[in-house]
PDB file of N, CA and C in Angstrom:
ATOM      1  N   MET A  28       0.809  -1.193   0.115  1.00 71.00           N
ATOM      2  CA  MET A  28       0.222  -0.050  -0.052  1.00 71.00           C
ATOM      3  C   MET A  28       0.862   1.277  -0.073  1.00 71.00           C
ATOM      4  N   ARG A  29       0.557   2.124  -0.714  1.00 84.00           N
ATOM      5  CA  ARG A  29       1.162   3.353  -0.804  1.00 84.00           C
ATOM      6  C   ARG A  29       1.125   4.385   0.270  1.00 84.00           C
ATOM      7  N   SER A  30       2.057   5.275   0.627  1.00 90.00           N
ATOM      8  CA  SER A  30       2.038   5.978   1.700  1.00 90.00           C
ATOM      9  C   SER A  30       0.984   7.177   1.233  1.00 90.00           C
ATOM     10  N   ALA A  31       0.438   7.984   2.280  1.00 91.00           N
ATOM     11  CA  ALA A  31      -0.273   9.125   1.872  1.00 91.00           C
ATOM     12  C   ALA A  31       0.607  10.141   1.181  1.00 91.00           C
ATOM     13  N   THR A  32       1.793  10.408   1.461  1.00 92.00           N
ATOM     14  CA  THR A  32       2.792  11.308   0.773  1.00 92.00           C
ATOM     15  C   THR A  32       3.236  10.960  -0.548  1.00 92.00           C
ATOM     16  N   GLU A  33       2.827   9.677  -0.736  1.00 95.00           N
ATOM     17  CA  GLU A  33       3.179   9.300  -2.368  1.00 95.00           C
ATOM     18  C   GLU A  33       1.813   9.750  -3.013  1.00 95.00           C
ATOM     19  N   ILE A  34       0.625   9.173  -2.348  1.00 94.00           N
ATOM     20  CA  ILE A  34      -0.654   9.418  -3.045  1.00 94.00           C
ATOM     21  C   ILE A  34      -0.899  11.038  -3.419  1.00 94.00           C
ATOM     22  N   LEU A  35      -0.434  11.781  -2.324  1.00 96.00           N
ATOM     23  CA  LEU A  35      -0.315  13.234  -2.335  1.00 96.00           C
ATOM     24  C   LEU A  35       0.358  13.853  -3.586  1.00 96.00           C
ATOM     25  N   ASN A  36       1.603  13.232  -3.729  1.00 96.00           N
ATOM     26  CA  ASN A  36       2.582  13.716  -4.586  1.00 96.00           C
ATOM     27  C   ASN A  36       1.839  13.447  -6.233  1.00 96.00           C
ATOM     28  N   ALA A  37       1.249  12.150  -6.139  1.00 96.00           N
ATOM     29  CA  ALA A  37       0.942  11.863  -7.511  1.00 96.00           C
ATOM     30  C   ALA A  37      -0.490  12.297  -7.755  1.00 96.00           C
ATOM     31  N   ILE A  38      -1.380  12.772  -6.899  1.00 96.00           N
ATOM     32  CA  ILE A  38      -2.358  13.714  -7.199  1.00 96.00           C
ATOM     33  C   ILE A  38      -1.823  15.138  -7.573  1.00 96.00           C
ATOM     34  N   GLU A  39      -0.833  15.619  -7.158  1.00 96.00           N
ATOM     35  CA  GLU A  39      -0.058  16.834  -7.363  1.00 96.00           C
ATOM     36  C   GLU A  39       0.589  16.569  -8.885  1.00 96.00           C
ATOM     37  N   ALA A  40       1.243  15.725  -9.084  1.00 96.00           N
ATOM     38  CA  ALA A  40       1.770  15.493 -10.421  1.00 96.00           C
ATOM     39  C   ALA A  40       0.573  15.358 -11.368  1.00 96.00           C
ATOM     40  N   ARG A  41      -0.640  14.763 -11.334  1.00 96.00           N
ATOM     41  CA  ARG A  41      -1.811  14.774 -12.235  1.00 96.00           C
ATOM     42  C   ARG A  41      -2.300  15.987 -12.482  1.00 96.00           C
ATOM     43  N   ALA A  42      -2.385  16.864 -11.333  1.00 96.00           N
ATOM     44  CA  ALA A  42      -3.087  18.064 -11.366  1.00 96.00           C
ATOM     45  C   ALA A  42      -2.380  19.148 -12.582  1.00 96.00           C
ATOM     46  N   GLN A  43      -1.236  19.023 -12.647  1.00 92.00           N
ATOM     47  CA  GLN A  43      -0.648  20.015 -13.665  1.00 92.00           C
ATOM     48  C   GLN A  43      -1.216  19.985 -15.153  1.00 92.00           C
ATOM     49  N   ARG A  44      -1.697  18.760 -15.608  1.00 93.00           N
ATOM     50  CA  ARG A  44      -2.067  18.803 -16.877  1.00 93.00           C
ATOM     51  C   ARG A  44      -3.600  18.411 -16.848  1.00 93.00           C
ATOM     52  N   ALA A  45      -4.499  18.768 -15.683  1.00 95.00           N
ATOM     53  CA  ALA A  45      -5.791  18.242 -15.248  1.00 95.00           C
ATOM     54  C   ALA A  45      -6.784  19.274 -15.995  1.00 95.00           C
ATOM     55  N   ILE A  46      -7.987  18.949 -16.410  1.00 94.00           N
ATOM     56  CA  ILE A  46      -9.069  19.843 -16.572  1.00 94.00           C
ATOM     57  C   ILE A  46      -9.771  20.214 -15.486  1.00 94.00           C
ATOM     58  N   VAL A  47     -10.727  21.102 -15.479  1.00 94.00           N
ATOM     59  CA  VAL A  47     -11.397  21.516 -14.469  1.00 94.00           C
ATOM     60  C   VAL A  47     -12.104  20.242 -13.667  1.00 94.00           C
ATOM     61  N   GLN A  48     -12.911  19.674 -14.495  1.00 95.00           N
ATOM     62  CA  GLN A  48     -13.484  18.529 -13.682  1.00 95.00           C
ATOM     63  C   GLN A  48     -12.687  17.464 -12.962  1.00 95.00           C
ATOM     64  N   GLU A  49     -11.566  17.323 -13.576  1.00 97.00           N
ATOM     65  CA  GLU A  49     -10.496  16.356 -12.984  1.00 97.00           C
ATOM     66  C   GLU A  49     -10.052  16.938 -11.649  1.00 97.00           C
ATOM     67  N   LEU A  50      -9.771  18.223 -11.839  1.00 96.00           N
ATOM     68  CA  LEU A  50      -9.304  19.065 -10.672  1.00 96.00           C
ATOM     69  C   LEU A  50     -10.210  18.968  -9.469  1.00 96.00           C
ATOM     70  N   ARG A  51     -11.664  19.158  -9.769  1.00 96.00           N
ATOM     71  CA  ARG A  51     -12.649  19.082  -8.713  1.00 96.00           C
ATOM     72  C   ARG A  51     -12.577  17.589  -8.213  1.00 96.00           C
ATOM     73  N   LEU A  52     -12.569  16.569  -8.802  1.00 97.00           N
ATOM     74  CA  LEU A  52     -12.675  15.224  -8.574  1.00 97.00           C
ATOM     75  C   LEU A  52     -11.170  15.045  -7.401  1.00 97.00           C
ATOM     76  N   MET A  53     -10.153  15.558  -7.812  1.00 97.00           N
ATOM     77  CA  MET A  53      -8.823  15.458  -7.006  1.00 97.00           C
ATOM     78  C   MET A  53      -9.148  16.277  -5.676  1.00 97.00           C
ATOM     79  N   LYS A  54      -9.959  17.384  -5.523  1.00 97.00           N
ATOM     80  CA  LYS A  54     -10.082  18.029  -4.445  1.00 97.00           C
ATOM     81  C   LYS A  54     -10.768  17.259  -3.447  1.00 97.00           C
ATOM     82  N   LYS A  55     -11.978  16.745  -4.281  1.00 97.00           N
ATOM     83  CA  LYS A  55     -12.825  15.640  -3.197  1.00 97.00           C
ATOM     84  C   LYS A  55     -11.834  14.639  -2.718  1.00 97.00           C
ATOM     85  N   GLU A  56     -11.120  13.933  -3.551  1.00 96.00           N
ATOM     86  CA  GLU A  56     -10.219  12.899  -3.068  1.00 96.00           C
ATOM     87  C   GLU A  56      -9.529  13.257  -1.935  1.00 96.00           C
ATOM     88  N   VAL A  57      -8.713  14.469  -2.177  1.00 97.00           N
ATOM     89  CA  VAL A  57      -7.890  14.873  -0.894  1.00 97.00           C
ATOM     90  C   VAL A  57      -8.728  15.300   0.318  1.00 97.00           C
ATOM     91  N   LEU A  58      -9.771  15.972   0.087  1.00 97.00           N
ATOM     92  CA  LEU A  58     -10.829  16.197   1.401  1.00 97.00           C
ATOM     93  C   LEU A  58     -11.265  14.851   1.966  1.00 97.00           C
ATOM     94  N   GLN A  59     -11.465  13.744   1.278  1.00 96.00           N
ATOM     95  CA  GLN A  59     -11.732  12.584   1.965  1.00 96.00           C
ATOM     96  C   GLN A  59     -10.696  11.718   2.676  1.00 96.00           C
ATOM     97  N   LEU A  60      -9.340  11.991   2.139  1.00 94.00           N
ATOM     98  CA  LEU A  60      -8.208  11.341   2.500  1.00 94.00           C
ATOM     99  C   LEU A  60      -7.672  12.108   3.806  1.00 94.00           C
ATOM    100  N   ARG A  61      -7.966  13.646   4.043  1.00 95.00           N
ATOM    101  CA  ARG A  61      -7.658  14.393   4.951  1.00 95.00           C
ATOM    102  C   ARG A  61      -7.777  13.977   6.229  1.00 95.00           C
ATOM    103  N   PRO A  62      -8.799  13.587   6.735  1.00 95.00           N
ATOM    104  CA  PRO A  62      -9.177  13.076   8.256  1.00 95.00           C
ATOM    105  C   PRO A  62      -8.282  12.132   8.718  1.00 95.00           C
ATOM    106  N   ALA A  63      -7.543  11.267   7.769  1.00 94.00           N
ATOM    107  CA  ALA A  63      -7.069   9.974   8.292  1.00 94.00           C
ATOM    108  C   ALA A  63      -5.523  10.297   8.304  1.00 94.00           C
ATOM    109  N   LEU A  64      -5.135  11.478   7.873  1.00 95.00           N
ATOM    110  CA  LEU A  64      -3.623  11.839   7.777  1.00 95.00           C
ATOM    111  C   LEU A  64      -2.961  12.284   9.027  1.00 95.00           C
ATOM    112  N   SER A  65      -1.607  12.046   9.037  1.00 95.00           N
ATOM    113  CA  SER A  65      -0.854  12.803   9.934  1.00 95.00           C
ATOM    114  C   SER A  65      -1.026  14.114   9.863  1.00 95.00           C
ATOM    115  N   PRO A  66      -0.758  15.028  11.174  1.00 95.00           N
ATOM    116  CA  PRO A  66      -0.771  16.460  10.785  1.00 95.00           C
ATOM    117  C   PRO A  66       0.316  17.027   9.620  1.00 95.00           C
ATOM    118  N   GLU A  67       1.368  16.276   9.580  1.00 95.00           N
ATOM    119  CA  GLU A  67       2.608  16.700   8.504  1.00 95.00           C
ATOM    120  C   GLU A  67       1.678  16.486   7.062  1.00 95.00           C
ATOM    121  N   ASP A  68       1.034  15.438   7.008  1.00 96.00           N
ATOM    122  CA  ASP A  68       0.577  15.017   5.714  1.00 96.00           C
ATOM    123  C   ASP A  68      -0.864  16.047   5.712  1.00 96.00           C
ATOM    124  N   GLN A  69      -1.349  16.304   6.560  1.00 96.00           N
ATOM    125  CA  GLN A  69      -2.676  17.463   6.634  1.00 96.00           C
ATOM    126  C   GLN A  69      -1.872  18.784   6.102  1.00 96.00           C
ATOM    127  N   ASP A  70      -1.068  19.225   6.437  1.00 97.00           N
ATOM    128  CA  ASP A  70      -0.439  20.230   5.953  1.00 97.00           C
ATOM    129  C   ASP A  70      -0.298  20.060   4.562  1.00 97.00           C
ATOM    130  N   HIS A  71       0.257  18.978   4.182  1.00 96.00           N
ATOM    131  CA  HIS A  71       0.606  18.857   2.507  1.00 96.00           C
ATOM    132  C   HIS A  71      -0.665  18.938   1.846  1.00 96.00           C
ATOM    133  N   ALA A  72      -1.751  18.174   2.574  1.00 97.00           N
ATOM    134  CA  ALA A  72      -3.149  18.186   1.773  1.00 97.00           C
ATOM    135  C   ALA A  72      -3.480  19.554   1.757  1.00 97.00           C
ATOM    136  N   ASP A  73      -3.339  20.375   2.585  1.00 97.00           N
ATOM    137  CA  ASP A  73      -4.052  21.740   2.621  1.00 97.00           C
ATOM    138  C   ASP A  73      -3.362  22.493   1.746  1.00 97.00           C
ATOM    139  N   ALA A  74      -2.252  22.637   1.433  1.00 97.00           N
ATOM    140  CA  ALA A  74      -1.412  22.953   0.439  1.00 97.00           C
ATOM    141  C   ALA A  74      -1.746  22.537  -1.098  1.00 97.00           C
ATOM    142  N   LEU A  75      -1.941  21.129  -1.142  1.00 97.00           N
ATOM    143  CA  LEU A  75      -2.666  20.877  -2.137  1.00 97.00           C
ATOM    144  C   LEU A  75      -3.656  21.360  -2.639  1.00 97.00           C
ATOM    145  N   LEU A  76      -4.740  21.380  -1.740  1.00 97.00           N
ATOM    146  CA  LEU A  76      -5.884  21.829  -1.946  1.00 97.00           C
ATOM    147  C   LEU A  76      -5.772  23.527  -2.436  1.00 97.00           C
ATOM    148  N   LEU A  77      -4.942  24.212  -1.980  1.00 97.00           N
ATOM    149  CA  LEU A  77      -4.940  25.478  -2.361  1.00 97.00           C
ATOM    150  C   LEU A  77      -4.284  25.567  -3.745  1.00 97.00           C
ATOM    151  N   LYS A  78      -3.607  24.536  -4.289  1.00 97.00           N
ATOM    152  CA  LYS A  78      -2.807  24.576  -5.531  1.00 97.00           C
ATOM    153  C   LYS A  78      -4.086  24.045  -6.488  1.00 97.00           C
ATOM    154  N   LEU A  79      -4.828  22.994  -6.026  1.00 97.00           N
ATOM    155  CA  LEU A  79      -5.848  22.787  -6.989  1.00 97.00           C
ATOM    156  C   LEU A  79      -6.799  23.831  -7.158  1.00 97.00           C
ATOM    157  N   GLY A  80      -7.156  24.572  -6.390  1.00 96.00           N
ATOM    158  CA  GLY A  80      -8.183  25.597  -6.391  1.00 96.00           C
ATOM    159  C   GLY A  80      -7.517  26.656  -7.277  1.00 96.00           C
ATOM    160  N   ARG A  81      -5.902  26.851  -7.243  1.00 95.00           N
ATOM    161  CA  ARG A  81      -5.692  27.946  -8.052  1.00 95.00           C
ATOM    162  C   ARG A  81      -5.566  27.489  -9.811  1.00 95.00           C
ATOM    163  N   LEU A  82      -5.259  26.082  -9.691  1.00 95.00           N
ATOM    164  CA  LEU A  82      -5.313  25.633 -11.138  1.00 95.00           C
ATOM    165  C   LEU A  82      -6.809  25.670 -11.577  1.00 95.00           C
ATOM    166  N   GLU A  83      -7.547  25.437 -10.874  1.00 94.00           N
ATOM    167  CA  GLU A  83      -9.116  25.646 -11.408  1.00 94.00           C
ATOM    168  C   GLU A  83      -9.625  26.831 -11.614  1.00 94.00           C
ATOM    169  N   SER A  84      -9.058  27.839 -10.625  1.00 92.00           N
ATOM    170  CA  SER A  84      -9.479  29.115 -11.215  1.00 92.00           C
ATOM    171  C   SER A  84      -8.890  29.683 -12.401  1.00 92.00           C
ATOM    172  N   ASP A  85      -7.562  29.244 -12.648  1.00 90.00           N
ATOM    173  CA  ASP A  85      -6.794  29.673 -13.794  1.00 90.00           C
ATOM    174  C   ASP A  85      -7.527  29.187 -15.233  1.00 90.00           C
ATOM    175  N   GLN A  86      -8.372  28.123 -15.138  1.00 89.00           N
ATOM    176  CA  GLN A  86      -9.179  27.574 -16.410  1.00 89.00           C
ATOM    177  C   GLN A  86     -10.380  28.055 -16.623  1.00 89.00           C
ATOM    178  N   ILE A  87     -10.976  28.925 -15.592  1.00 84.00           N
ATOM    179  CA  ILE A  87     -12.364  29.061 -15.482  1.00 84.00           C
ATOM    180  C   ILE A  87     -12.372  30.493 -16.297  1.00 84.00           C
ATOM    181  N   VAL A  88     -13.249  30.626 -17.059  1.00 74.00           N
ATOM    182  CA  VAL A  88     -13.391  31.978 -17.824  1.00 74.00           C
ATOM    183  C   VAL A  88     -14.507  32.754 -17.250  1.00 74.00           C
ATOM    184  N   VAL A  89     -14.008  33.939 -16.971  1.00 67.00           N
ATOM    185  CA  VAL A  89     -14.987  34.887 -16.193  1.00 67.00           C
ATOM    186  C   VAL A  89     -15.845  35.572 -17.343  1.00 67.00           C
ATOM    187  N   VAL A  90     -17.238  35.525 -16.958  1.00 65.00           N
ATOM    188  CA  VAL A  90     -18.190  35.932 -18.173  1.00 65.00           C
ATOM    189  C   VAL A  90     -18.500  37.364 -17.417  1.00 65.00           C
ATOM    190  N   THR A  91     -18.335  38.562 -18.556  1.00 64.00           N
ATOM    191  CA  THR A  91     -18.590  39.750 -18.027  1.00 64.00           C
ATOM    192  C   THR A  91     -19.692  40.312 -18.886  1.00 64.00           C
ATOM    193  N   ASP A  92     -20.282  41.648 -18.497  1.00 63.00           N
ATOM    194  CA  ASP A  92     -21.257  42.040 -19.300  1.00 63.00           C
ATOM    195  C   ASP A  92     -21.410  42.298 -20.679  1.00 63.00           C
ATOM    196  N   ALA A  93     -22.024  41.586 -21.366  1.00 58.00           N
ATOM    197  CA  ALA A  93     -22.005  41.294 -22.844  1.00 58.00           C
ATOM    198  C   ALA A  93     -22.066  42.787 -23.627  1.00 58.00           C
ATOM    199  N   GLY A  94     -22.716  43.734 -22.998  1.00 58.00           N
ATOM    200  CA  GLY A  94     -23.051  44.933 -23.712  1.00 58.00           C
ATOM    201  C   GLY A  94     -21.538  45.659 -23.530  1.00 58.00           C
ATOM    202  N   ALA A  95     -20.840  45.567 -22.508  1.00 58.00           N
ATOM    203  CA  ALA A  95     -19.611  46.387 -22.096  1.00 58.00           C
ATOM    204  C   ALA A  95     -18.683  45.560 -23.213  1.00 58.00           C
ATOM    205  N   VAL A  96     -18.646  44.332 -23.335  1.00 58.00           N
ATOM    206  CA  VAL A  96     -17.682  43.790 -24.400  1.00 58.00           C
ATOM    207  C   VAL A  96     -17.835  44.188 -25.829  1.00 58.00           C
ATOM    208  N   GLU A  97     -19.098  43.998 -26.110  1.00 62.00           N
ATOM    209  CA  GLU A  97     -19.310  44.485 -27.309  1.00 62.00           C
ATOM    210  C   GLU A  97     -18.990  46.122 -27.492  1.00 62.00           C
ATOM    211  N   GLN A  98     -19.339  46.927 -26.607  1.00 61.00           N
ATOM    212  CA  GLN A  98     -18.995  48.463 -26.745  1.00 61.00           C
ATOM    213  C   GLN A  98     -17.249  48.501 -26.989  1.00 61.00           C
ATOM    214  N   GLY A  99     -16.657  47.692 -26.285  1.00 58.00           N
ATOM    215  CA  GLY A  99     -15.143  47.450 -26.480  1.00 58.00           C
ATOM    216  C   GLY A  99     -14.785  47.152 -28.005  1.00 58.00           C
ATOM    217  N   PHE A 100     -15.287  46.149 -28.199  1.00 59.00           N
ATOM    218  CA  PHE A 100     -15.160  45.748 -29.739  1.00 59.00           C
ATOM    219  C   PHE A 100     -15.223  46.973 -30.760  1.00 59.00           C
ATOM    220  N   GLN A 101     -16.442  47.396 -30.451  1.00 66.00           N
ATOM    221  CA  GLN A 101     -16.730  48.493 -31.416  1.00 66.00           C
ATOM    222  C   GLN A 101     -15.969  49.732 -31.703  1.00 66.00           C
ATOM    223  N   ALA A 102     -15.487  50.151 -30.235  1.00 61.00           N
ATOM    224  CA  ALA A 102     -14.396  51.106 -30.104  1.00 61.00           C
ATOM    225  C   ALA A 102     -13.160  50.826 -30.905  1.00 61.00           C
ATOM    226  N   VAL A 103     -13.047  49.537 -30.900  1.00 59.00           N
ATOM    227  CA  VAL A 103     -11.670  49.005 -31.429  1.00 59.00           C
ATOM    228  C   VAL A 103     -11.954  49.081 -32.895  1.00 59.00           C
ATOM    229  N   ALA A 104     -12.930  48.626 -33.441  1.00 63.00           N
ATOM    230  CA  ALA A 104     -13.243  48.615 -34.696  1.00 63.00           C
ATOM    231  C   ALA A 104     -13.291  50.094 -35.331  1.00 63.00           C
ATOM    232  N   GLN A 105     -13.802  51.042 -34.731  1.00 68.00           N
ATOM    233  CA  GLN A 105     -13.898  52.200 -35.093  1.00 68.00           C
ATOM    234  C   GLN A 105     -12.466  52.894 -35.119  1.00 68.00           C
ATOM    235  N   ALA A 106     -11.550  52.697 -34.239  1.00 64.00           N
ATOM    236  CA  ALA A 106     -10.386  53.065 -34.149  1.00 64.00           C
ATOM    237  C   ALA A 106      -9.346  52.521 -35.385  1.00 64.00           C
ATOM    238  N   ALA A 107      -9.998  51.472 -35.849  1.00 58.00           N
ATOM    239  CA  ALA A 107      -8.840  50.696 -36.855  1.00 58.00           C
ATOM    240  C   ALA A 107      -9.284  51.450 -38.307  1.00 58.00           C
TER     241      ALA A 107
END
């Protein structure tokens, strides 16, 4: 059986190329593991949760007001 550190390191390695849905599943997996971890491994899990959250937010597109975006495009088109 693999150690908790090995499991957390494997999750972290996979996270670098994971899509948002996979990142969310990884976060759930870490949250499920966390209560059974040693204090040191819990710190590692907390750091990993932060990293997974950042990777997830980096991939999410924020929707803005469509009217403002359209006005911006029109201004650029008129300037050209």
